[in-house]
Amino acid sequence: MWKVRDDEPGYAFLKESTAPAVNYYEAPIDLIARTGGALPAGREMFINEEPGVGNNPNRNKQHAFHFTADNCIGCHACEAACSEKNDNPAHISFRSVGYVEGGTYPDFKRMNISMACNHCDDPVCLKGCPTRAYTKHVEYGAVLQDPETCFGCGYCTWVCPYNAPQLDPIKGQVSKCNMCVDRLEVNLKPACVSACLGNALNFGVVDDLPENREQAKVSIPGFPDPEITHPNIRFQQIKNMPDEVTRTDGMAVKYHKGDDGQYRPVVDQKKGIDKKWSLSKLSSRENPLVIFTLVSQTSIGAFFLAFWGAQFGVESLQALRDSIMYIPLMAATVGLAGIGMLMSATHLGKPWRFYRGFNNLRHSPVCREGLGMLLYMVFAGIHLLAMLPSNQLFIQLIGDWGRFEIIAAVSGYLALIAAVVGLYYMYRCYRIPARPFWNHWQTASSFFGTAITLGSVLVGLVGVPTFMVIGGDFAQLFTIALAGIVLGSALEGLGLWRHAAAMDTANNEGSVSHYIQCTVFGKSYVLRNALLLLNVCAAGVLLTLAPTALTISAALLLCLLAGVTAIIGRALFYVLVIPTTMPGAFFWKNKDFEEHAREIGLANMPQVGVVAHAH
């Protein structure tokens, strides 16, 4: 238990609750009632691995922070107290203070915002975490996370709208605010609240107004949509802010007051309007995921085309299945799937704990994606082995072992089912309300379009030369591969067109991502779009021509261009996304400052809190 000092000041203690029976979202504040009595009161939490139950009379009620924006002076004492209590390094802070400001001299106003985990009623971090490192407790309603269970995928940092989970690139794991439950057990407020100099932060049972407060709003300027997670934080903000306020960090977001009085994010053209290449910025921590998604989708597309086409009696694909090169083609699909799974594991902060990625199949799309891809790789491998004894080269070298058509067919169909599941949940992983740029059906058109395009490329690169060497009619296979490039590229292009139109009018962080796409990465964006259009047109023209040495050479160049297009597009997909994070400070949690610190060497000083990209 936390040791209470003899001279503990009165303001550090929790007050007696006068909260209503239900909260703002009409959910019972009594957390035992929420479970229908399934969980008992008076459980031991084993805080710091110690048994015992504290003396807090409101132990099983949902607690929440209350932030009075008018009182916050931006001293960062709450940050310091939190980091000191949790022994955080300089680059990790569970609570941070950001700012929005607006107006003109002499009527210029600034509002500070202190934000940590909001211990939500509907915690998306808990549902998204594949390792089940998160738990929503009936004690205080705390959403607690176990860093030792975490394997560092960082998905919780994607789905959380408030940037509460903190991924430590040094330790390779996530940690976050734990509501100071050890202090709550002895009726003390969290450390950050007790340290607040301006009486801006307070804490208690949710929707129980602190003393001398008159508001318990669920949003203030810069705060993401509370409907995403039903956060347990309440605000008071009486001072009027200008109709438009800006962030002091480098994010190109500002907030505009609508007719309903609510502030919504819009584009702030901090990056200018000039189009740049920014090719070096296309590389990011998500590079393993760029590789994972591209090679996995290529594998699925090629397997689907080769196996399904042969099963449905497409003459050229049946001939390819019966040829000497079917086994190498299937080996390539299995190998690409294996490379994808390897890249997915290397993206983890603790890759050797990859096996924990299947612990939350009930909720996490990451789990379902991983299981689908793993089963696809297994069944595709069984199909490969079952087809091996009927391969001409195998018979010549090893002898005739007999045929395993039934095993090959069943395993092939099972591989297709698993592949569809894996690819679907690969898409679902990115339908994240906290990242509006991804939260669009274009993500599906991109993933499925890439699978069709690159899968057709792989089948064409294997099949056409095979028929040219061993003899056979390769014209049909040539046509199928080109048609796949047309279909896949057109599907992706359609999605990108509608996505750009949606982001232009969205008035959210997705619009900001699109602005960055058209400026900072403007020339790379135009190049990708031009290549995509060229792929469709060139493949369409080649479809009308007979396969000759010239047209086949042109098709080879087209295959290369399709690969380049996919790489640029997928890299843009990851680097462009702007999350719905809270406004940051001028230095702390400011991506532009971090970039500047790395350029001038300031990042080499650990106390600055900027960690080198070493993953």
Coordinates of C-alpha atoms in Angstrom, one line a residue:
M1 CA 0.0 0.0 0.0
W2 CA 1.0 3.6 -0.5
K3 CA 2.3 5.1 2.7
V4 CA 0.3 8.1 3.8
R5 CA 2.4 10.9 5.3
D6 CA 1.5 12.2 8.7
D7 CA 1.5 15.7 7.3
E8 CA -0.4 14.9 4.1
P9 CA -2.3 18.0 3.1
G10 CA -6.1 17.9 3.0
Y11 CA -6.3 18.7 -0.7
A12 CA -4.5 15.4 -1.5
F13 CA -7.4 13.3 -0.2
L14 CA -10.4 12.3 -2.2
K15 CA -13.7 13.8 -1.1
E16 CA -16.8 11.9 -0.2
S17 CA -18.8 11.1 -3.3
T18 CA -22.2 12.6 -4.2
A19 CA -22.2 11.3 -7.7
P20 CA -25.5 10.2 -9.5
A21 CA -26.3 6.6 -10.2
V22 CA -25.4 6.8 -13.9
N23 CA -22.8 8.7 -15.8
Y24 CA -23.1 11.0 -18.8
Y25 CA -23.3 8.0 -21.2
E26 CA -26.1 6.4 -19.1
A27 CA -23.9 3.7 -17.8
P28 CA -24.0 2.7 -14.1
I29 CA -21.2 4.3 -12.1
D30 CA -21.3 1.3 -9.8
L31 CA -19.0 -1.1 -11.7
I32 CA -20.1 -4.2 -9.9
A33 CA -23.6 -3.4 -11.2
R34 CA -22.2 -3.1 -14.7
T35 CA -21.0 -6.7 -14.5
G36 CA -24.4 -7.9 -13.2
G37 CA -22.7 -9.0 -10.0
A38 CA -20.4 -11.4 -11.9
L39 CA -17.4 -9.9 -10.1
P40 CA -17.2 -9.6 -6.3
A41 CA -16.5 -6.4 -4.4
G42 CA -13.5 -6.2 -2.2
R43 CA -11.1 -8.1 -4.4
E44 CA -7.4 -7.7 -3.9
M45 CA -5.6 -5.8 -6.7
F46 CA -2.1 -7.0 -5.8
I47 CA -0.7 -3.6 -6.4
N48 CA 3.0 -3.8 -6.8
E49 CA 2.5 -7.5 -6.2
E50 CA 1.4 -7.0 -2.7
P51 CA -2.0 -8.3 -1.2
G52 CA -4.4 -6.2 0.7
V53 CA -7.5 -4.0 0.2
G54 CA -7.5 -0.3 1.0
N55 CA -10.1 1.8 2.8
N56 CA -11.6 3.7 -0.1
P57 CA -15.4 3.6 0.3
N58 CA -15.9 4.2 -3.4
R59 CA -13.6 1.5 -4.6
N60 CA -16.0 0.0 -7.1
K61 CA -17.2 3.2 -8.7
Q62 CA -15.9 4.6 -11.9
H63 CA -13.4 7.4 -11.2
A64 CA -12.4 10.2 -13.5
F65 CA -10.1 13.2 -13.9
H66 CA -11.7 16.7 -13.9
F67 CA -9.8 19.4 -15.7
T68 CA -10.5 23.1 -15.4
A69 CA -8.9 24.6 -18.4
D70 CA -9.3 28.1 -17.1
N71 CA -7.0 27.4 -14.2
C72 CA -4.1 25.6 -15.9
I73 CA -1.0 27.8 -16.0
G74 CA 1.1 25.4 -18.1
C75 CA 3.7 24.8 -15.3
H76 CA 4.0 21.0 -16.2
A77 CA 4.1 20.1 -12.5
C78 CA 1.6 17.3 -13.2
E79 CA 3.9 15.9 -15.9
A80 CA 6.9 16.0 -13.5
A81 CA 5.0 14.4 -10.6
C82 CA 3.6 11.6 -12.8
S83 CA 7.0 10.8 -14.3
E84 CA 8.7 10.9 -10.9
K85 CA 6.2 8.5 -9.3
N86 CA 6.4 6.1 -12.2
D87 CA 10.2 6.5 -12.7
N88 CA 9.7 7.3 -16.4
P89 CA 12.7 8.1 -18.6
A90 CA 12.9 11.5 -20.3
H91 CA 11.3 10.2 -23.5
I92 CA 8.2 8.8 -21.8
S93 CA 5.5 10.8 -20.2
F94 CA 2.1 9.4 -19.2
R95 CA 0.7 12.9 -18.8
S96 CA 1.5 15.8 -21.0
V97 CA 0.5 19.5 -21.3
G98 CA -0.4 20.9 -24.6
Y99 CA -1.6 24.3 -25.8
V100 CA -4.1 25.9 -28.2
E101 CA -4.1 29.6 -28.8
G102 CA -5.9 32.2 -31.0
G103 CA -6.9 35.8 -31.4
T104 CA -4.8 38.9 -32.2
Y105 CA -3.1 41.5 -30.0
P106 CA -4.3 42.7 -27.6
D107 CA -7.1 40.1 -27.4
F108 CA -4.9 37.0 -27.6
K109 CA -5.9 33.9 -25.6
R110 CA -4.2 30.7 -24.8
M111 CA -5.6 27.5 -23.3
N112 CA -3.5 24.8 -21.7
I113 CA -4.6 21.2 -21.8
S114 CA -3.3 18.5 -19.4
M115 CA -4.0 15.0 -20.7
A116 CA -3.3 11.4 -19.7
C117 CA -5.2 8.2 -20.0
N118 CA -9.0 8.7 -19.6
H119 CA -9.7 5.2 -18.5
C120 CA -12.6 5.0 -20.9
D121 CA -15.9 3.1 -20.7
D122 CA -15.2 1.6 -24.1
P123 CA -11.4 1.3 -24.1
V124 CA -10.3 0.7 -27.7
C125 CA -6.8 0.0 -26.5
L126 CA -8.2 -3.1 -24.6
K127 CA -10.1 -4.3 -27.7
G128 CA -7.2 -3.7 -30.1
C129 CA -4.4 -5.2 -28.0
P130 CA -3.5 -8.7 -29.4
T131 CA -1.7 -9.8 -26.2
R132 CA -4.5 -8.9 -23.8
A133 CA -2.1 -6.7 -21.9
Y134 CA -5.0 -4.4 -20.9
T135 CA -7.7 -4.9 -18.3
K136 CA -10.7 -2.7 -17.3
H137 CA -11.0 -3.1 -13.5
V138 CA -14.1 -2.9 -11.5
E139 CA -11.9 -1.2 -8.9
Y140 CA -12.0 2.5 -9.8
G141 CA -12.7 1.7 -13.4
A142 CA -9.0 1.8 -14.1
V143 CA -7.8 0.6 -17.5
L144 CA -4.5 -1.0 -16.5
Q145 CA -1.8 -2.3 -18.8
D146 CA 0.9 -4.8 -18.1
P147 CA 4.1 -3.9 -19.9
E148 CA 5.5 -7.4 -19.3
T149 CA 2.6 -9.0 -21.3
C150 CA 3.0 -6.4 -24.1
F151 CA 5.2 -7.4 -27.0
G152 CA 5.5 -3.9 -28.4
C153 CA 3.3 -3.9 -31.6
G154 CA 2.1 -0.4 -30.8
Y155 CA -1.4 -1.0 -32.1
C156 CA -2.9 0.5 -28.9
T157 CA -1.0 3.7 -29.7
W158 CA -2.8 3.7 -33.1
V159 CA -6.3 3.2 -31.9
C160 CA -6.2 5.5 -28.8
P161 CA -7.4 9.0 -29.7
Y162 CA -5.6 10.6 -26.8
N163 CA -2.0 9.3 -27.2
A164 CA -2.3 7.8 -23.8
P165 CA -0.3 4.5 -24.3
Q166 CA 3.4 5.2 -24.7
L167 CA 5.6 2.9 -26.8
D168 CA 9.1 2.9 -25.5
P169 CA 11.4 2.2 -28.4
I170 CA 14.3 1.3 -26.0
K171 CA 12.4 -1.3 -23.9
G172 CA 10.2 -2.3 -26.8
Q173 CA 7.0 -2.2 -24.8
V174 CA 4.1 0.0 -24.1
S175 CA 3.2 1.5 -20.7
K176 CA 0.6 4.1 -19.6
C177 CA -1.1 5.9 -16.8
N178 CA -2.3 3.5 -14.1
M179 CA -4.6 6.0 -12.4
C180 CA -2.3 5.8 -9.3
V181 CA -4.5 3.0 -8.0
D182 CA -2.0 2.5 -5.1
R183 CA -2.8 6.0 -3.9
L184 CA -6.5 5.6 -4.5
E185 CA -6.6 2.5 -2.2
V186 CA -5.6 4.8 0.7
N187 CA -8.0 7.6 -0.4
L188 CA -5.4 9.8 -1.9
K189 CA -5.7 11.5 -5.3
P190 CA -3.3 10.6 -8.1
A191 CA 0.2 12.2 -8.0
C192 CA -0.5 14.5 -10.9
V193 CA -3.6 15.9 -9.2
S194 CA -1.9 16.5 -5.9
A195 CA 0.9 18.3 -7.6
C196 CA -1.2 20.7 -9.6
L197 CA -0.4 24.3 -8.6
G198 CA -3.3 26.0 -10.2
N199 CA -6.0 23.7 -9.0
A200 CA -6.8 22.8 -12.6
L201 CA -6.7 19.0 -12.2
N202 CA -9.0 17.2 -9.9
F203 CA -10.1 13.6 -9.4
G204 CA -13.0 11.6 -8.0
V205 CA -16.0 9.6 -8.8
V206 CA -17.1 10.4 -12.4
D207 CA -19.7 13.1 -12.9
D208 CA -19.3 14.2 -9.2
L209 CA -18.4 17.8 -9.6
P210 CA -15.3 18.9 -7.5
E211 CA -15.8 21.8 -5.1
N212 CA -16.2 25.2 -6.7
R213 CA -16.8 23.7 -10.1
E214 CA -20.0 24.2 -12.2
Q215 CA -19.3 22.4 -15.4
A216 CA -18.6 18.7 -16.3
K217 CA -18.3 19.0 -20.1
V218 CA -17.1 16.0 -22.1
S219 CA -15.1 18.0 -24.7
I220 CA -13.1 21.2 -25.1
P221 CA -11.2 22.7 -28.1
G222 CA -8.7 20.2 -29.4
F223 CA -10.3 17.2 -27.7
P224 CA -11.2 14.2 -30.0
D225 CA -14.7 13.0 -30.5
P226 CA -15.7 11.5 -27.1
E227 CA -18.0 9.0 -28.9
I228 CA -15.0 7.0 -30.0
T229 CA -14.2 5.7 -26.5
H230 CA -16.6 7.3 -23.9
P231 CA -13.7 8.7 -22.0
N232 CA -13.9 9.3 -18.2
I233 CA -12.7 12.9 -18.1
R234 CA -14.8 16.0 -17.5
F235 CA -13.9 19.6 -18.3
Q236 CA -14.7 23.1 -17.2
Q237 CA -13.9 25.9 -19.6
I238 CA -15.8 29.1 -19.0
K239 CA -13.5 31.6 -20.6
N240 CA -14.4 32.2 -24.3
M241 CA -11.9 31.2 -26.9
P242 CA -11.7 32.7 -30.4
D243 CA -13.6 31.1 -33.1
E244 CA -10.4 29.7 -34.5
V245 CA -7.5 28.4 -32.4
T246 CA -4.2 26.9 -33.5
R247 CA -1.8 24.4 -32.0
T248 CA 1.7 25.4 -30.9
D249 CA 3.3 22.1 -32.1
G250 CA 4.1 21.3 -35.7
M251 CA 0.9 19.4 -36.6
A252 CA -0.9 21.2 -39.4
V253 CA -4.2 21.2 -37.5
K254 CA -6.3 24.1 -36.1
Y255 CA -9.7 24.1 -34.6
H256 CA -12.7 26.0 -35.8
K257 CA -15.9 26.7 -33.8
G258 CA -19.0 25.5 -35.6
D259 CA -22.6 26.8 -35.3
D260 CA -23.2 24.4 -32.4
G261 CA -20.3 25.9 -30.4
Q262 CA -18.1 22.8 -30.8
Y263 CA -14.6 23.0 -32.1
R264 CA -13.6 20.8 -35.0
P265 CA -10.2 20.2 -36.6
V266 CA -9.4 21.8 -39.9
V267 CA -6.3 22.2 -42.0
D268 CA -3.6 24.7 -40.9
Q269 CA -1.2 25.3 -43.8
K270 CA 1.9 25.3 -41.6
K271 CA 3.9 23.4 -44.2
G272 CA 3.2 25.9 -47.0
I273 CA 1.8 25.0 -50.4
D274 CA 4.9 24.0 -52.4
K275 CA 5.0 20.4 -53.7
K276 CA 8.1 18.5 -52.6
W277 CA 9.5 15.0 -53.2
S278 CA 10.5 14.3 -49.5
L279 CA 11.7 10.8 -50.6
S280 CA 13.8 10.4 -47.5
K281 CA 10.7 10.9 -45.3
L282 CA 9.0 8.0 -46.9
S283 CA 11.0 5.7 -44.7
S284 CA 9.5 5.2 -41.2
R285 CA 9.3 2.9 -38.3
E286 CA 6.5 1.1 -40.2
N287 CA 8.8 -0.1 -43.0
P288 CA 8.4 -3.7 -41.8
L289 CA 4.7 -3.3 -42.2
V290 CA 5.2 -1.9 -45.7
I291 CA 7.0 -5.1 -46.6
F292 CA 4.6 -7.3 -44.7
T293 CA 1.5 -6.0 -46.4
L294 CA 3.0 -5.9 -49.9
V295 CA 4.5 -9.4 -49.9
S296 CA 1.5 -10.9 -48.2
Q297 CA -0.9 -9.4 -50.7
T298 CA 1.3 -10.5 -53.5
S299 CA 1.3 -14.1 -52.2
I300 CA -2.4 -14.2 -51.7
G301 CA -3.1 -12.7 -55.2
A302 CA -0.8 -15.2 -56.9
F303 CA -2.1 -18.2 -55.0
F304 CA -5.7 -17.3 -55.7
L305 CA -5.1 -16.8 -59.4
A306 CA -3.0 -19.9 -59.9
F307 CA -5.0 -22.3 -57.8
W308 CA -8.5 -21.0 -58.3
G309 CA -8.0 -20.5 -62.1
A310 CA -6.8 -24.1 -62.5
Q311 CA -9.7 -25.4 -60.4
F312 CA -12.2 -23.5 -62.6
G313 CA -10.7 -24.9 -65.8
V314 CA -8.8 -22.0 -67.2
E315 CA -6.7 -23.7 -69.8
S316 CA -3.4 -21.8 -69.4
L317 CA -3.6 -22.0 -65.6
Q318 CA -4.3 -25.7 -65.7
A319 CA -1.3 -26.1 -68.0
L320 CA 0.8 -24.1 -65.5
R321 CA -0.4 -26.3 -62.7
D322 CA 0.7 -29.4 -64.7
S323 CA 4.0 -27.8 -65.6
I324 CA 7.4 -28.1 -64.0
M325 CA 7.2 -24.5 -62.6
Y326 CA 4.0 -24.8 -60.5
I327 CA 6.0 -26.0 -57.5
P328 CA 8.4 -23.1 -57.6
L329 CA 5.4 -20.7 -58.0
M330 CA 3.7 -22.2 -55.0
A331 CA 7.0 -22.2 -53.1
A332 CA 7.2 -18.5 -53.9
T333 CA 3.8 -17.8 -52.5
V334 CA 4.6 -19.7 -49.3
G335 CA 7.9 -18.0 -49.1
L336 CA 6.4 -14.5 -49.5
A337 CA 3.9 -15.3 -46.8
G338 CA 6.7 -16.4 -44.6
I339 CA 8.7 -13.2 -45.3
G340 CA 5.5 -11.2 -44.5
M341 CA 5.1 -13.0 -41.1
L342 CA 8.8 -12.4 -40.4
M343 CA 8.5 -8.7 -41.2
S344 CA 5.4 -8.5 -39.0
A345 CA 7.4 -10.0 -36.1
T346 CA 10.4 -7.7 -36.6
H347 CA 8.1 -4.7 -36.3
L348 CA 7.4 -5.8 -32.7
G349 CA 9.4 -4.2 -29.9
K350 CA 9.9 -7.7 -28.5
P351 CA 9.9 -10.0 -31.6
W352 CA 10.6 -13.2 -29.6
R353 CA 7.2 -12.8 -28.0
F354 CA 5.4 -13.0 -31.3
Y355 CA 3.4 -16.1 -30.0
R356 CA 1.4 -13.8 -27.8
G357 CA -0.2 -12.2 -30.9
F358 CA -3.1 -14.7 -30.7
N359 CA -4.3 -14.0 -27.2
N360 CA -7.2 -11.7 -28.0
L361 CA -9.1 -13.3 -30.9
R362 CA -12.4 -12.2 -29.4
H363 CA -11.8 -8.5 -30.1
S364 CA -8.5 -7.7 -31.8
P365 CA -8.3 -7.5 -35.6
V366 CA -4.5 -7.9 -35.3
C367 CA -5.0 -11.3 -33.8
R368 CA -7.4 -12.4 -36.5
E369 CA -5.2 -11.0 -39.2
G370 CA -2.2 -12.9 -37.8
L371 CA -4.1 -16.1 -37.4
G372 CA -5.5 -15.9 -41.0
M373 CA -2.1 -15.3 -42.5
L374 CA -0.5 -18.1 -40.5
L375 CA -3.2 -20.6 -41.5
Y376 CA -2.9 -19.5 -45.1
M377 CA 0.8 -20.1 -45.0
V378 CA 0.3 -23.5 -43.4
F379 CA -2.4 -24.7 -45.8
A380 CA -0.5 -23.3 -48.8
G381 CA 2.5 -25.2 -47.6
I382 CA 0.4 -28.4 -47.4
H383 CA -0.9 -27.8 -50.9
L384 CA 2.7 -27.4 -52.1
L385 CA 3.8 -30.7 -50.5
A386 CA 0.7 -32.5 -51.8
M387 CA 1.4 -31.3 -55.4
L388 CA 5.1 -32.2 -55.2
P389 CA 4.8 -35.9 -56.0
S390 CA 2.9 -35.2 -59.2
N391 CA 5.5 -32.7 -60.5
Q392 CA 7.4 -33.8 -63.6
L393 CA 10.8 -32.9 -62.1
F394 CA 10.1 -34.7 -58.9
I395 CA 9.0 -37.9 -60.8
Q396 CA 12.2 -37.7 -62.8
L397 CA 14.5 -37.3 -59.8
I398 CA 12.7 -39.2 -57.1
G399 CA 10.2 -41.5 -58.8
D400 CA 6.5 -41.8 -58.9
W401 CA 5.1 -41.7 -55.4
G402 CA 1.5 -41.5 -56.5
R403 CA -0.9 -38.6 -56.5
F404 CA -2.5 -36.6 -53.7
E405 CA -5.2 -34.7 -55.6
I406 CA -7.7 -34.7 -52.8
I407 CA -5.3 -33.4 -50.2
A408 CA -4.0 -30.8 -52.7
A409 CA -7.5 -29.6 -53.5
V410 CA -8.8 -29.5 -49.9
S411 CA -5.6 -27.7 -48.6
G412 CA -5.8 -25.3 -51.5
Y413 CA -9.4 -24.3 -50.7
L414 CA -8.6 -24.0 -47.0
A415 CA -5.7 -21.8 -47.9
L416 CA -8.0 -19.5 -49.9
I417 CA -10.5 -19.2 -47.0
A418 CA -7.7 -18.4 -44.6
A419 CA -6.2 -15.9 -47.1
V420 CA -9.5 -14.1 -47.4
V421 CA -9.9 -13.9 -43.6
G422 CA -6.3 -12.7 -43.2
L423 CA -6.6 -10.1 -46.0
Y424 CA -10.0 -8.8 -44.6
Y425 CA -8.7 -8.4 -41.1
M426 CA -5.5 -6.8 -42.5
Y427 CA -7.9 -4.2 -43.8
R428 CA -10.0 -4.0 -40.6
C429 CA -6.8 -3.3 -38.6
Y430 CA -6.8 0.2 -40.3
R431 CA -10.4 1.1 -39.9
I432 CA -9.5 3.3 -36.9
P433 CA -11.7 6.3 -35.9
A434 CA -8.6 7.8 -34.2
R435 CA -6.8 7.8 -37.6
P436 CA -9.4 9.3 -40.1
F437 CA -7.0 9.1 -43.1
W438 CA -7.1 5.3 -42.8
N439 CA -10.7 5.0 -41.7
H440 CA -12.1 4.8 -45.3
W441 CA -13.1 2.0 -47.7
Q442 CA -10.1 3.0 -49.9
T443 CA -7.9 1.0 -47.5
A444 CA -9.8 -2.1 -48.7
S445 CA -9.5 -1.2 -52.4
S446 CA -5.8 -0.5 -51.9
F447 CA -5.1 -3.9 -50.2
F448 CA -7.3 -6.0 -52.5
G449 CA -6.2 -4.0 -55.6
T450 CA -2.5 -4.6 -54.7
A451 CA -3.2 -8.3 -54.2
I452 CA -4.7 -8.6 -57.7
T453 CA -2.1 -6.5 -59.4
L454 CA 1.1 -7.9 -57.8
G455 CA -0.4 -11.5 -57.7
S456 CA -1.0 -11.2 -61.5
V457 CA 2.5 -9.9 -62.0
L458 CA 4.0 -12.9 -60.1
V459 CA 2.0 -15.5 -62.0
G460 CA 2.8 -13.8 -65.3
L461 CA 6.5 -13.6 -64.5
V462 CA 6.6 -17.3 -63.7
G463 CA 4.1 -18.7 -66.3
V464 CA 4.9 -16.8 -69.5
P465 CA 8.6 -17.7 -69.5
T466 CA 7.8 -21.3 -68.6
F467 CA 5.6 -21.7 -71.6
M468 CA 8.1 -19.9 -73.8
V469 CA 10.8 -22.4 -72.7
I470 CA 8.9 -25.7 -72.6
G471 CA 6.5 -24.9 -75.3
G472 CA 2.8 -24.1 -75.1
D473 CA 0.3 -21.4 -75.7
F474 CA 1.2 -18.5 -73.4
A475 CA -1.0 -15.9 -75.1
Q476 CA -3.9 -16.6 -72.7
L477 CA -1.7 -16.4 -69.6
F478 CA -0.2 -13.2 -70.9
T479 CA -3.7 -11.8 -71.3
I480 CA -4.8 -12.9 -67.8
A481 CA -1.7 -11.3 -66.2
L482 CA -2.3 -8.0 -68.0
A483 CA -6.0 -8.0 -67.2
G484 CA -5.1 -8.5 -63.5
I485 CA -2.9 -5.5 -63.6
V486 CA -5.7 -3.4 -65.3
L487 CA -8.3 -4.6 -62.7
G488 CA -6.1 -4.2 -59.6
S489 CA -4.7 -0.8 -60.6
A490 CA -8.1 0.5 -61.6
L491 CA -9.6 -0.7 -58.3
E492 CA -6.9 1.0 -56.4
G493 CA -7.1 4.2 -58.5
L494 CA -10.9 4.3 -58.0
G495 CA -10.4 4.1 -54.2
L496 CA -7.7 6.8 -54.2
W497 CA -9.9 9.1 -56.3
R498 CA -12.9 8.8 -53.9
H499 CA -10.6 8.9 -50.9
A500 CA -9.0 12.2 -52.0
A501 CA -12.5 13.7 -52.6
A502 CA -13.7 12.6 -49.1
M503 CA -10.6 13.9 -47.4
D504 CA -10.9 17.3 -49.1
T505 CA -14.2 17.8 -47.4
A506 CA -13.8 15.8 -44.2
N507 CA -12.7 18.7 -41.9
N508 CA -10.8 16.3 -39.7
E509 CA -7.2 15.0 -39.3
G510 CA -7.7 13.1 -42.6
S511 CA -8.0 16.4 -44.4
V512 CA -4.7 17.4 -42.8
S513 CA -3.1 14.1 -44.0
H514 CA -4.3 14.9 -47.5
Y515 CA -2.9 18.4 -47.3
I516 CA 0.5 16.9 -46.3
Q517 CA 0.2 14.4 -49.1
C518 CA -0.3 17.2 -51.6
T519 CA 2.5 19.5 -50.3
V520 CA 5.3 17.8 -48.3
F521 CA 5.0 14.7 -50.4
G522 CA 3.2 16.4 -53.4
K523 CA 5.6 15.3 -56.1
S524 CA 5.8 11.7 -54.8
Y525 CA 2.1 11.7 -54.7
V526 CA 1.7 12.9 -58.3
L527 CA 4.3 10.3 -59.4
R528 CA 2.4 7.5 -57.7
N529 CA -0.9 8.6 -59.3
A530 CA 0.8 9.0 -62.7
L531 CA 2.3 5.6 -62.5
L532 CA -1.0 4.1 -61.5
L533 CA -2.7 5.6 -64.5
L534 CA 0.2 4.6 -66.7
N535 CA -0.1 1.0 -65.5
V536 CA -3.8 0.9 -66.4
C537 CA -3.4 2.4 -69.8
A538 CA -0.2 0.5 -70.7
A539 CA -1.7 -2.8 -69.7
G540 CA -4.9 -2.0 -71.5
V541 CA -3.0 -1.3 -74.7
L542 CA -0.9 -4.4 -74.4
L543 CA -4.1 -6.5 -74.0
T544 CA -5.0 -5.5 -77.6
L545 CA -1.7 -6.7 -79.0
A546 CA -0.3 -10.2 -79.7
P547 CA 2.5 -11.4 -77.4
T548 CA 5.7 -10.7 -79.3
A549 CA 9.2 -10.1 -78.1
L550 CA 8.5 -6.3 -78.1
T551 CA 5.2 -6.6 -76.2
I552 CA 6.6 -9.1 -73.7
S553 CA 9.6 -6.7 -73.0
A554 CA 7.1 -3.9 -72.5
A555 CA 5.1 -6.1 -70.1
L556 CA 8.3 -6.7 -68.1
L557 CA 8.8 -3.0 -67.7
L558 CA 5.2 -2.7 -66.7
C559 CA 5.7 -5.3 -64.0
L560 CA 8.6 -3.2 -62.6
L561 CA 6.5 -0.1 -62.7
A562 CA 3.6 -1.8 -60.9
G563 CA 6.1 -2.8 -58.1
V564 CA 7.4 0.7 -57.8
T565 CA 3.9 2.1 -57.7
A566 CA 2.9 -0.2 -54.9
I567 CA 6.0 0.6 -52.8
I568 CA 5.5 4.4 -53.1
G569 CA 1.8 4.1 -52.4
R570 CA 2.2 1.9 -49.4
A571 CA 5.0 4.0 -47.9
L572 CA 2.8 7.1 -48.3
F573 CA -0.1 5.2 -46.6
Y574 CA 2.0 4.9 -43.4
V575 CA 3.8 8.2 -43.2
L576 CA 0.8 10.4 -44.0
V577 CA -1.6 9.4 -41.3
I578 CA -2.3 12.2 -38.8
P579 CA -3.9 10.8 -35.5
T580 CA -6.5 12.6 -33.4
T581 CA -3.9 13.3 -30.6
M582 CA -4.3 16.1 -28.2
P583 CA -2.3 19.3 -28.9
G584 CA 1.3 19.1 -27.9
A585 CA 3.7 21.6 -26.4
F586 CA 6.2 23.6 -28.3
F587 CA 8.9 21.1 -27.5
W588 CA 7.5 18.0 -25.9
K589 CA 5.7 15.6 -28.2
N590 CA 6.3 17.9 -31.1
K591 CA 7.3 15.9 -34.2
D592 CA 8.8 19.0 -35.9
F593 CA 11.0 19.7 -32.8
E594 CA 12.1 16.0 -32.7
E595 CA 13.1 16.2 -36.3
H596 CA 15.0 19.5 -35.7
A597 CA 16.7 18.0 -32.6
R598 CA 18.0 15.0 -34.7
E599 CA 19.3 17.3 -37.4
I600 CA 21.3 19.5 -35.1
G601 CA 22.4 16.8 -32.7
L602 CA 20.3 18.0 -29.7
A603 CA 18.7 14.6 -29.7
N604 CA 22.0 13.1 -28.5
M605 CA 21.3 14.6 -25.1
P606 CA 19.0 12.0 -23.3
Q607 CA 17.4 14.7 -21.1
V608 CA 15.9 16.2 -24.2
G609 CA 13.6 13.2 -24.5
V610 CA 14.1 12.5 -28.2
V611 CA 15.0 8.8 -28.9
A612 CA 16.9 7.8 -32.0
H613 CA 15.2 5.6 -34.6
A614 CA 17.0 2.4 -33.7
H615 CA 14.3 -0.2 -34.2

